[in-house]
Coordinates of C-alpha atoms and ligand atoms in Angstrom, one line a residue:
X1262 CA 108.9 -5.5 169.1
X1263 CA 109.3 -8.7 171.0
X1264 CA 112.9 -10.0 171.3
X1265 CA 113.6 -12.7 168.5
X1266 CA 115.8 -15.7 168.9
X1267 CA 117.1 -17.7 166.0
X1268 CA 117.9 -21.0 166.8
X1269 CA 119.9 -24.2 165.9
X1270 CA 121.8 -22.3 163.0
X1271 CA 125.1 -21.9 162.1
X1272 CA 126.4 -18.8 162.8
X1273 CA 129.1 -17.8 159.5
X1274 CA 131.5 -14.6 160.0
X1275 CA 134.8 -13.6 158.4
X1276 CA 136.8 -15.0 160.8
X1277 CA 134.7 -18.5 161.1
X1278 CA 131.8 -20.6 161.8
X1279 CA 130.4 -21.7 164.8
X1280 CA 126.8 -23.7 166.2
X1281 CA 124.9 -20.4 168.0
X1282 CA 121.6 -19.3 168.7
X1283 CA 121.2 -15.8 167.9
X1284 CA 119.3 -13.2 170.4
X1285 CA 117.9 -10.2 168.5
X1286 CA 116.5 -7.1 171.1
X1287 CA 115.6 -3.8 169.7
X1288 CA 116.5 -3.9 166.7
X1289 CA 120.3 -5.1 167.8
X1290 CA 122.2 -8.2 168.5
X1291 CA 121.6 -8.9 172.2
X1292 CA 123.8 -12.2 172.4
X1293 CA 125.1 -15.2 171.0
X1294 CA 125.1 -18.8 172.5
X1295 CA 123.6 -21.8 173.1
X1296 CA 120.5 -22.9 175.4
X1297 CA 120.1 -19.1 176.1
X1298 CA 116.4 -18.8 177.7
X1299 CA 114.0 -18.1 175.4
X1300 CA 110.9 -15.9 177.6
X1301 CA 108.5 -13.9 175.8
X1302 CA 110.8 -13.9 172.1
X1303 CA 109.9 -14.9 169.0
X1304 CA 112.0 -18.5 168.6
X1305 CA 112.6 -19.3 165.2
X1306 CA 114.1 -22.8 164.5
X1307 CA 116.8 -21.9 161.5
X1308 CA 118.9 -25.6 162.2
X1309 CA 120.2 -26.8 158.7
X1310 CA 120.9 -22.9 157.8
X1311 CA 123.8 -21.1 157.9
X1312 CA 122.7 -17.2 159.7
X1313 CA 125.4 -14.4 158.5
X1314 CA 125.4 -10.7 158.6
X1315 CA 123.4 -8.8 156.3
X1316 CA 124.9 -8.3 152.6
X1317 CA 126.1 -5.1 151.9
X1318 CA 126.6 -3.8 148.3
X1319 CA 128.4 -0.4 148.6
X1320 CA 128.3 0.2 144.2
X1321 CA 125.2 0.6 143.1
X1322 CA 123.1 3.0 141.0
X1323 CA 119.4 3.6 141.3
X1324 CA 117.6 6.2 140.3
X1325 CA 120.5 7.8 138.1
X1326 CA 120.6 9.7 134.8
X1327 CA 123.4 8.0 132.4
X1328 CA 123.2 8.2 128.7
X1329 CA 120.6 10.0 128.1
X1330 CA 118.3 8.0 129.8
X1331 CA 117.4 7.1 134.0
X1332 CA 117.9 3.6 135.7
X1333 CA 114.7 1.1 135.2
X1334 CA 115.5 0.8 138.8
X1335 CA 114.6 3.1 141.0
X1336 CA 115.2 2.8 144.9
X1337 CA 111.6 0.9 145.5
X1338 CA 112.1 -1.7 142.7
X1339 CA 116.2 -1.5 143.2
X1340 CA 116.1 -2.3 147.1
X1341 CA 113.3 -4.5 146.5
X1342 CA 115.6 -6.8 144.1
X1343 CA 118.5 -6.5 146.9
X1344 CA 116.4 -7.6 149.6
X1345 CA 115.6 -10.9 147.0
X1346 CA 119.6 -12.2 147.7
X1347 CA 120.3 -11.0 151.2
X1348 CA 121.2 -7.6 151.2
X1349 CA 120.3 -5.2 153.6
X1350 CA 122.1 -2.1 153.1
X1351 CA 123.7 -0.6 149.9
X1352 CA 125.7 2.1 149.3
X1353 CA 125.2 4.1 145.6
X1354 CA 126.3 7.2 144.0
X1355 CA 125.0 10.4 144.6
X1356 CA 126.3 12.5 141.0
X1357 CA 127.7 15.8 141.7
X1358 CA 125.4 17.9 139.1
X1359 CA 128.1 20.3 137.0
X1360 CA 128.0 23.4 138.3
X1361 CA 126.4 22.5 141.8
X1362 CA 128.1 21.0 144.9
X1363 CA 128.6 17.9 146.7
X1364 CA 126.4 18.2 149.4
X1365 CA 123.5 19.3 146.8
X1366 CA 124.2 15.9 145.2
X1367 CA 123.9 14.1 148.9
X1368 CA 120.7 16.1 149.6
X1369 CA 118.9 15.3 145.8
X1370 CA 119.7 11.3 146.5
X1371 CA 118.1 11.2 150.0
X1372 CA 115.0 13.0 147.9
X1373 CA 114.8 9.9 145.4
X1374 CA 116.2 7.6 148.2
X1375 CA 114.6 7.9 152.0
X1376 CA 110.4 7.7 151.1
X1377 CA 111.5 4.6 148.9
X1378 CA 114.0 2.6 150.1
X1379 CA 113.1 -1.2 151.9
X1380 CA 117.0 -1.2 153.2
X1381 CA 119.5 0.8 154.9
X1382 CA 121.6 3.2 153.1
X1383 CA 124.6 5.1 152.5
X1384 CA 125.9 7.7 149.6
X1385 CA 129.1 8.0 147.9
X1386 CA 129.7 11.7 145.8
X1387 CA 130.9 11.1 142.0
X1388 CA 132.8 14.1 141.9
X1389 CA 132.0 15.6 138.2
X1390 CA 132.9 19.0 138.7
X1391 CA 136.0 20.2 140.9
X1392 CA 135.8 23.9 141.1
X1393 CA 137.7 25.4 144.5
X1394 CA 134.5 25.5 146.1
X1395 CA 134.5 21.6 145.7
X1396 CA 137.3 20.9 146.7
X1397 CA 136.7 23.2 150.1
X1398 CA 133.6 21.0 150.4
X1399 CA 135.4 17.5 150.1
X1400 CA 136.1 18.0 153.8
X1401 CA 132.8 18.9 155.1
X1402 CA 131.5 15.5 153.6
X1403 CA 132.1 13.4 156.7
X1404 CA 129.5 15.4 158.4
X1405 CA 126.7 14.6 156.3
X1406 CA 127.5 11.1 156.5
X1407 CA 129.9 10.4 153.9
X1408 CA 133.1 9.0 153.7
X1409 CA 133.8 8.3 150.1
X1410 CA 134.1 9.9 146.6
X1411 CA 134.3 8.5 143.6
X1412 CA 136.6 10.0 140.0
X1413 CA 135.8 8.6 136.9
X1414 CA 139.1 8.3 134.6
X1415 CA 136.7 7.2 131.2
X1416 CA 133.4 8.3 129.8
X1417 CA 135.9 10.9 127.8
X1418 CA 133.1 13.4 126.4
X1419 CA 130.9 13.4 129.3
X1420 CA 130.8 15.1 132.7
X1421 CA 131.8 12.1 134.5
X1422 CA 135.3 12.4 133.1
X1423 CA 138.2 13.6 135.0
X1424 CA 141.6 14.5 133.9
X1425 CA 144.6 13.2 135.7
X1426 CA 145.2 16.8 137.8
X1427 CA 141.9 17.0 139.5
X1428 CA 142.0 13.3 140.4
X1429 CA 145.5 13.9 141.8
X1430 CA 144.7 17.0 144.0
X1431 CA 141.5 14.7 145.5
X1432 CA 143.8 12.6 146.0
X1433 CA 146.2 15.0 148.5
X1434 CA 142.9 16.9 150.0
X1435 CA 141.2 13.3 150.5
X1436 CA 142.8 11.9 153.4
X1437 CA 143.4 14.7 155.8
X1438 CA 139.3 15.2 155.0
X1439 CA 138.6 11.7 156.1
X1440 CA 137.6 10.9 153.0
X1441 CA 138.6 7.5 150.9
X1442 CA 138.8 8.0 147.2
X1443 CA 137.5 5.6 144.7
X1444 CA 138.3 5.2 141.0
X1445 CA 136.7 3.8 137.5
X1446 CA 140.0 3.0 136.3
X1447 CA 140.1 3.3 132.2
X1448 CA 141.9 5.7 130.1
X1449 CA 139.3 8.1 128.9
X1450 CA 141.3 8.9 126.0
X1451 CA 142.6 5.7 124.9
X1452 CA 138.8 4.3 124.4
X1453 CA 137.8 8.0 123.0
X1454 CA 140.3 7.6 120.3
X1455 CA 139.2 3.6 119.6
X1456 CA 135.8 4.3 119.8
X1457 CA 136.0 7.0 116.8
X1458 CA 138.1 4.6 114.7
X1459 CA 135.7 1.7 114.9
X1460 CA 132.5 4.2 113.7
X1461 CA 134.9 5.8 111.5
X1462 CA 134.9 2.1 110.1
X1463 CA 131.3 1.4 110.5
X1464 CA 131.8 -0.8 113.3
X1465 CA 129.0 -0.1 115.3
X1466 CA 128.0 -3.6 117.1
X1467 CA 127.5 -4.0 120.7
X1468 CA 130.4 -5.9 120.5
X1469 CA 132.6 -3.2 119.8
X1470 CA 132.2 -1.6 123.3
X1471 CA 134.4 -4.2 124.4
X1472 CA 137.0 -4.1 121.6
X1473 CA 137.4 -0.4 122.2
X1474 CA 138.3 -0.9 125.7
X1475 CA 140.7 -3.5 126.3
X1476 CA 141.9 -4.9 129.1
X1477 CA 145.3 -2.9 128.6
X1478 CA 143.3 0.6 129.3
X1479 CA 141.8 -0.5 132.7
X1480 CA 145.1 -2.2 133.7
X1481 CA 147.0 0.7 132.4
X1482 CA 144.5 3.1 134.5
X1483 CA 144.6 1.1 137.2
X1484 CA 148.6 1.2 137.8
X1485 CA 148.2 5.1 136.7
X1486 CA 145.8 6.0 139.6
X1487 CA 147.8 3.8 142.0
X1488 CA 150.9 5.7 141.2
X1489 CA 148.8 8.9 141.7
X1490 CA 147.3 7.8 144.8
X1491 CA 151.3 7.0 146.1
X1492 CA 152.7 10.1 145.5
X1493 CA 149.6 11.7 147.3
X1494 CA 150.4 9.1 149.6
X1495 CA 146.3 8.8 149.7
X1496 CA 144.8 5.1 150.3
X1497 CA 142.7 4.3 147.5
X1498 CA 139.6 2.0 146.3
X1499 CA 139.5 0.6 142.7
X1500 CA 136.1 -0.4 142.1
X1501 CA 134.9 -3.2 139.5
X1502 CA 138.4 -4.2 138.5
X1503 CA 137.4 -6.9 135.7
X1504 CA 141.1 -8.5 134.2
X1505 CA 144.5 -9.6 135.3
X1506 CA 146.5 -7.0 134.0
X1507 CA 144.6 -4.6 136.7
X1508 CA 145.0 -7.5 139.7
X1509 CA 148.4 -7.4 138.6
X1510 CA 148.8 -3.8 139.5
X1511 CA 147.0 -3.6 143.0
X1512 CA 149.2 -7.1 144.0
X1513 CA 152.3 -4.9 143.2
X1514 CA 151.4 -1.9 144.9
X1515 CA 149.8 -4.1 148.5
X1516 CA 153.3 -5.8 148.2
X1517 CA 155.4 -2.2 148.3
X1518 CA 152.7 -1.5 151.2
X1519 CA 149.9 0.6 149.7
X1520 CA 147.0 0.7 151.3
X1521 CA 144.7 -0.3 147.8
X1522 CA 141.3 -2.1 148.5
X1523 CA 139.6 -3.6 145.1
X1524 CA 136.3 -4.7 144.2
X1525 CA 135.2 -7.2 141.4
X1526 CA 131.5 -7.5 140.7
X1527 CA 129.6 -11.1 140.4
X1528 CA 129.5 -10.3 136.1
X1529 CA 133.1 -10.8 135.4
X1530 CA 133.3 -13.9 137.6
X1531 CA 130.8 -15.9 135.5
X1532 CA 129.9 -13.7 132.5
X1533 CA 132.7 -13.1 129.5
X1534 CA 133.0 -10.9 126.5
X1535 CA 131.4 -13.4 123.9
X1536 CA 127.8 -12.5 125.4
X1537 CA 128.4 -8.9 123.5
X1538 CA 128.3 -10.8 120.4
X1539 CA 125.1 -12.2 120.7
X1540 CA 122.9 -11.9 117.7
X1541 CA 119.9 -9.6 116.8
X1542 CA 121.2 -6.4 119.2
X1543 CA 121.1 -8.4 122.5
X1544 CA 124.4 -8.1 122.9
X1545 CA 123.7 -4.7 124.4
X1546 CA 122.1 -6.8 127.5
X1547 CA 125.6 -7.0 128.6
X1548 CA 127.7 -3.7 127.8
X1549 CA 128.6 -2.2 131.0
X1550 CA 132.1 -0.5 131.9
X1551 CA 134.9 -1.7 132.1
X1552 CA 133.1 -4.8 129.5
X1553 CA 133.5 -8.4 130.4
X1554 CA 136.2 -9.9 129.6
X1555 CA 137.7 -13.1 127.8
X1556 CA 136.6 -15.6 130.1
X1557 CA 140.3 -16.6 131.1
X1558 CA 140.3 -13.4 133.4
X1559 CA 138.1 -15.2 135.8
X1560 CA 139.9 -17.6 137.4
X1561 CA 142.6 -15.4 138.5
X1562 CA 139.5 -12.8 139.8
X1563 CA 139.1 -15.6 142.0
X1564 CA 142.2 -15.8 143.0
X1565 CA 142.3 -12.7 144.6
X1566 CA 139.0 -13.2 146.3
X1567 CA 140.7 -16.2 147.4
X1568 CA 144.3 -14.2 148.4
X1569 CA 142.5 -10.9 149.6
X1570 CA 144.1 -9.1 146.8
X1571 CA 140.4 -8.2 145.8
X1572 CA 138.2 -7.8 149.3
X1573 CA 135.0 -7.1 148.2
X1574 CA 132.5 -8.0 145.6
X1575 CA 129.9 -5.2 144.4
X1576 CA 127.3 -5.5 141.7
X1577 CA 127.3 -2.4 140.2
X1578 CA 123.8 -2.7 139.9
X1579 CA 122.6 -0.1 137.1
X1580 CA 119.9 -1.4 135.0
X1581 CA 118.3 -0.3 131.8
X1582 CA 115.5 -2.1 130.2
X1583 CA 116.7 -3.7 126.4
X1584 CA 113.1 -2.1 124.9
X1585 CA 113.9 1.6 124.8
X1586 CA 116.8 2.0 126.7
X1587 CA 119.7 -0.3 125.4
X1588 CA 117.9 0.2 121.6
X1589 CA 119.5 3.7 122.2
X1590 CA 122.5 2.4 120.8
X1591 CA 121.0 0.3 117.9
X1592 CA 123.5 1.9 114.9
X1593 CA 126.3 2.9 117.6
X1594 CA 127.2 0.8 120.2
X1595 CA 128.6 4.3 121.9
X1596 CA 125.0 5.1 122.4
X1597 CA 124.3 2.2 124.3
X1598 CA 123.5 3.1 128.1
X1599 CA 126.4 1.5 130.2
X1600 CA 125.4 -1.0 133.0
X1601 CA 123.5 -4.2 133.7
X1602 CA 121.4 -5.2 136.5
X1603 CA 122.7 -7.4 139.1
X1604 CA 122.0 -6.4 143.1
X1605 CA 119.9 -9.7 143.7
X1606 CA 122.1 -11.7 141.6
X1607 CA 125.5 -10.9 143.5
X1608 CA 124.8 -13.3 146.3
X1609 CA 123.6 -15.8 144.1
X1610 CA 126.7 -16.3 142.0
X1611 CA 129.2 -16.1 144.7
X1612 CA 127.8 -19.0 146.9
X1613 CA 127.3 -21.0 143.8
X1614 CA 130.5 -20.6 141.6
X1615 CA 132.6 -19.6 144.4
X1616 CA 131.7 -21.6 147.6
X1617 CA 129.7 -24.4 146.3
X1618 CA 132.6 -24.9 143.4
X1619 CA 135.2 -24.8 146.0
X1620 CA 136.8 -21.6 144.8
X1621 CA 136.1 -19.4 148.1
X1622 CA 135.2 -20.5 151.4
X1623 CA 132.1 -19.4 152.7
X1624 CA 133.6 -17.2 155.4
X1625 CA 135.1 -15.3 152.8
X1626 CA 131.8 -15.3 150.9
X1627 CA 130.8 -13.0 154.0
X1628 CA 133.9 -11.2 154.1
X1629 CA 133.9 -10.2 150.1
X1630 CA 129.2 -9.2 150.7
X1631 CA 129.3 -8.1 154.2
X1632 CA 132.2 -7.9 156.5
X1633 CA 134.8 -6.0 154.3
X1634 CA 132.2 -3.9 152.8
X1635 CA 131.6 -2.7 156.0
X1636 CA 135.0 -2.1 157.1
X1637 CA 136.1 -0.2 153.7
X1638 CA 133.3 2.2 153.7
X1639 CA 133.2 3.1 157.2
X1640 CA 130.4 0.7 158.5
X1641 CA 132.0 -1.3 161.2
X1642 CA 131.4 -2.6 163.5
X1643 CA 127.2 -1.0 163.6
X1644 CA 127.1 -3.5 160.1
X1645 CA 129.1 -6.4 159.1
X1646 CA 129.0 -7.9 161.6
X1647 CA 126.8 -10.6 164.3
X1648 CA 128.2 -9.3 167.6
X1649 CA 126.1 -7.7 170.5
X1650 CA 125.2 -4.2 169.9
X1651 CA 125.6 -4.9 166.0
X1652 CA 122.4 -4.1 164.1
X1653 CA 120.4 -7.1 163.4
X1654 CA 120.7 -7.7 159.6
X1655 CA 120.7 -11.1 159.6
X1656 CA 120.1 -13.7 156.1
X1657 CA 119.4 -17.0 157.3
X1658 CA 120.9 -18.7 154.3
X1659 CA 119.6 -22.1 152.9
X1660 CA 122.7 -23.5 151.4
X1661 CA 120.4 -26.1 149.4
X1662 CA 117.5 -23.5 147.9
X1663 CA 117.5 -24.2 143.9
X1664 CA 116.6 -21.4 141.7
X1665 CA 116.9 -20.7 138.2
X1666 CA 117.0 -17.1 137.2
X1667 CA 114.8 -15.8 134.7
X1668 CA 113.2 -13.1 134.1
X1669 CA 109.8 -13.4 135.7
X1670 CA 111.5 -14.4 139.1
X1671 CA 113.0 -11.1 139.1
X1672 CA 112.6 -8.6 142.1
X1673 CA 113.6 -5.7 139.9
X1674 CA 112.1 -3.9 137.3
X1675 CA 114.5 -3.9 134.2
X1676 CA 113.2 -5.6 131.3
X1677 CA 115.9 -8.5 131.6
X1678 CA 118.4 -10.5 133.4
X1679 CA 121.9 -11.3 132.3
X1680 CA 121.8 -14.4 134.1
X1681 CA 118.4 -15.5 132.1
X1682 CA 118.6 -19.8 132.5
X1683 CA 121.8 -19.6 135.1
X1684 CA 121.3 -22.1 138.1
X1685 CA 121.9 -21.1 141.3
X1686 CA 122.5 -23.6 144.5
X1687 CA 122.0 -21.4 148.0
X1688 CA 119.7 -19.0 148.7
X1689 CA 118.1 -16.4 151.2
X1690 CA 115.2 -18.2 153.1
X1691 CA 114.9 -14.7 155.6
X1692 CA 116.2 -11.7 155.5
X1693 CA 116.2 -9.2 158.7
X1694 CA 116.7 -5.8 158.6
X1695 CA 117.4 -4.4 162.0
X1696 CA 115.3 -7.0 163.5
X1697 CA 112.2 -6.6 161.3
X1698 CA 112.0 -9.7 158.6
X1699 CA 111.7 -7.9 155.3
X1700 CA 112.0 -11.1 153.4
X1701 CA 110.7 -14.6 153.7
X1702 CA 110.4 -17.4 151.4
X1703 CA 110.7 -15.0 148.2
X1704 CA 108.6 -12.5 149.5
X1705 CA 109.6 -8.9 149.9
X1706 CA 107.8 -7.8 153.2
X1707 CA 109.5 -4.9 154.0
X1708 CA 107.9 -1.9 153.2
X1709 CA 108.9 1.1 151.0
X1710 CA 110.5 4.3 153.4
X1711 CA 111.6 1.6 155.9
X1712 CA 115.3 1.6 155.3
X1713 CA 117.5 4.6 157.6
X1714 CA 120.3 6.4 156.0
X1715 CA 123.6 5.0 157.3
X1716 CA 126.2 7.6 158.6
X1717 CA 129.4 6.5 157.6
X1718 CA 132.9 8.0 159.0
X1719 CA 136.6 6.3 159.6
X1720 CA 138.0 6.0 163.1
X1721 CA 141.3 7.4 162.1
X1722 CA 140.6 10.4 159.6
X1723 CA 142.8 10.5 157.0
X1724 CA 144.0 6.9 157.4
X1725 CA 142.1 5.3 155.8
X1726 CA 139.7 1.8 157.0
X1727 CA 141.4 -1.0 158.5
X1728 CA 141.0 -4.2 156.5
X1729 CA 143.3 -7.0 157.0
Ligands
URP3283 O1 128.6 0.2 133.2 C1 128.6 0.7 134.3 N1 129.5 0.3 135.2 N2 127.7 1.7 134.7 C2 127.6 2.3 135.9 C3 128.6 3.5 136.0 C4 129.9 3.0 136.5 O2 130.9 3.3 135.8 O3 130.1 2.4 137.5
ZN3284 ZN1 132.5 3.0 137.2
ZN3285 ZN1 129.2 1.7 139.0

């Protein structure tokens, strides 16, 4: 591959901007600067864009049985729809199967994941089953590559759940592992209770998912897990935090010093609850967990974009077509497959409600997709990051590209998008993955089986990622 050279650009990172040229060798940052001698590479003039680090989604879900049903995406049409806003490595959920172990569930993702995927990769555990073996095996995680598990405290009823006890001894085995927990912050039995009350009452709209699980029961699970995670003295990640009350909870516990990081996904930011009530069933476009929110939640989700209280933003991309899939739950909105697509959207909405309304600044646009994603799940400084010796994912970023979304502009393969008619200001023009384009000019060129499996570890075991 001949060396490439991007230049007249400006180069964005989380700590700031700056005019470079970029120098791409071997699939790697070779050096940054201006007037460096072009040779034999492949010089391509980027002036007018803005060149940042490959986005990185680490909460994502392709390819995964929830509900009763599988993802429409699977990790061909999923990394396909990434590649469409800039990212160039995600990180998803392999599900501990009941009954088998961790590493089986690491092993059965790379089988749906490696002859498919256009992007890099890495693999979270959902822990669904914590026998002693498990527990033994948290610890040999980091050898396979993985650094991070994830608890579930809803979905009351189903395998994902997990009681208070076995979230708490993760918790103390975690660390000394080199393993970070995450959580799904809810109470399981709070919303189990609600949800049987409302079809008890013959409320069985979409609209009801959100009613029966208020804001109170993710903040109240959030400050719960917190105080769990403190007296297993255990850094922790809270993913897809959606409301106040919950932002409330992780400021208090970063101010008493508690190493918390948080993640909001591009969905509460724009989206709010009222889209549940949408008539003829298409409310159930937009049930995910925890559910949107009254749209008054979003400004202070910004906030801590803005203030670092929240440090990244994931999509928790998990699609399901409306035809077959959210019908599940026509006559019982409990029925209704949980999740909404949104890996090539997450990119889209940032830069254009956050940076181009003035609400974040673009270096922390890179920060919240790329830079702290990197740093909180082990990545750094190989992603993250355009330094020499840094793999080259690179977006070249076109801070003027106009799109409208809708669904036949789509990269992915559910049925829908829930941000059908949203405009969007700022847009990928190229996207590199380790030096190879695998996107240009809304075209997906990379090829399915190209992406590697990233191996992710901590410096410090039992420490826990540094993130400032
Ligand atoms: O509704 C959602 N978020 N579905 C995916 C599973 C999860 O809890 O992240
Ligand atoms: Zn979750
Ligand atoms: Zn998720």
């Amino acid at each position: 591959m001949p060396d490439l050279h991007l230049v007249g650009g400006t180069v964005v990172t989380a700590d700031g901007s700056f005019r470079a040229d970029v120098v791409v060798r071997d699939g790697r940052i070779a050096a940054l600067g201006l007037d460096l001698p072009p040779g034999s590479a492949e010089v391509v003039d980027v002036a007018g864009r803005l060149v940042m680090p490959g986005f990185i989604d680490a909460h994502t879900h392709m390819d995964m049985p929830f509900g009763g049903t599988v993802t429409a995406d699977n990790w061909d049409t999923g990394t396909r729809a990434a590649l469409a806003g800039g990212t160039t490595t995600i990180v998803d959920f392999a599900l501990q199967e009941p009954g088998r172990g961790l590493v089986d569930a690491v092993e059965a993702w790379h089988a749906k994941a490696a002859a498919k995927t256009r992007i890099d990769y890495g693999l979270h555990v959902a822990i669904t089953d914590l026998t002693d073996a498990v527990k033994r095996e948290i610890a040999e995680l980091p050898a396979h590559g993985v650094c991070t598990v994830k608890l579930f405290m809803a979905y009351k009823g189903t395998t994902l759940f997990t009681a208070d006890e076995d979230l708490f001894e993760v918790l103390q085995l975690a660390p000394s592992s080199g393993v970070l927990v995450m959580v799904h912050a809810e109470n399981g039995d709070v919303i189990g209770k609600l949800q049987a009350q409302a079809l008890a009452r013959g409320d069985v709209d979409p609209i009801w998912h959100a009613r029966t699980r208020p804001a109170g029961v993710e903040a109240e699970a959030t400050d719960r897990a917190i105080r769990l995670a403190e007296i297993a003295d255990a850094p922790l990640a809270v993913v897809h935090v959606t409301c106040s009350g919950a932002l409330d909870a992780i400021r208090r516990a970063r101010e008493r010093g508690r190493t918390v990081y948080a993640e909001t996904c591009p969905q509460y930011l724009v989206l709010d609850d009222s889209a549940l009530a949408r008539p003829d069933f298409e409310g159930a476009k937009f049930v995910c967990s925890p559910p949107l929110r009254d749209a008054r939640n979003q400004e202070p989700l910004w906030g801590g974009l803005r203030m670092g209280d929240l440090l990244l933003v994931g999509s928790d991309h998990c699609s399901f077509d409306f035809a077959g899939q959210k019908e599940l739950g026509r006559g019982d909105f409990t029925k209704i497959p949980n999740g909404m697509p949104g890996v090539e959207e997450r990119p889209f909405v940032l830069w254009t409600h956050g940076v181009g309304e003035g609400r974040i600044s673009p270096e922390q646009f890179v920060a919240a997709l790329s830079t702290n994603q990197a740093r909180v799940h082990g990545m750094y400084p190989r992603k993250g990051v355009i330094a020499p010796g840094a793999d080259a994912d690179l977006v070249v970023w076109d801070p003027g590209r106009a799109v409208s979304a809708t669904q036949s502009n789509r990269h992915g393969d559910a049925d829908y998008t829930p941000y059908e008619g949203m405009a969007f200001t700022g847009g990928p023009e190229r996207v590199y993955v380790r030096g190879r384009l695998a996107f240009h000019d809304g075209a997906v060129r990379a090829e399915p089986g190209s992406g590697r499996f990233v191996e992710r570890a901590f410096d410090t075991p039992g420490m826990g990622p540094a993130v400032r």
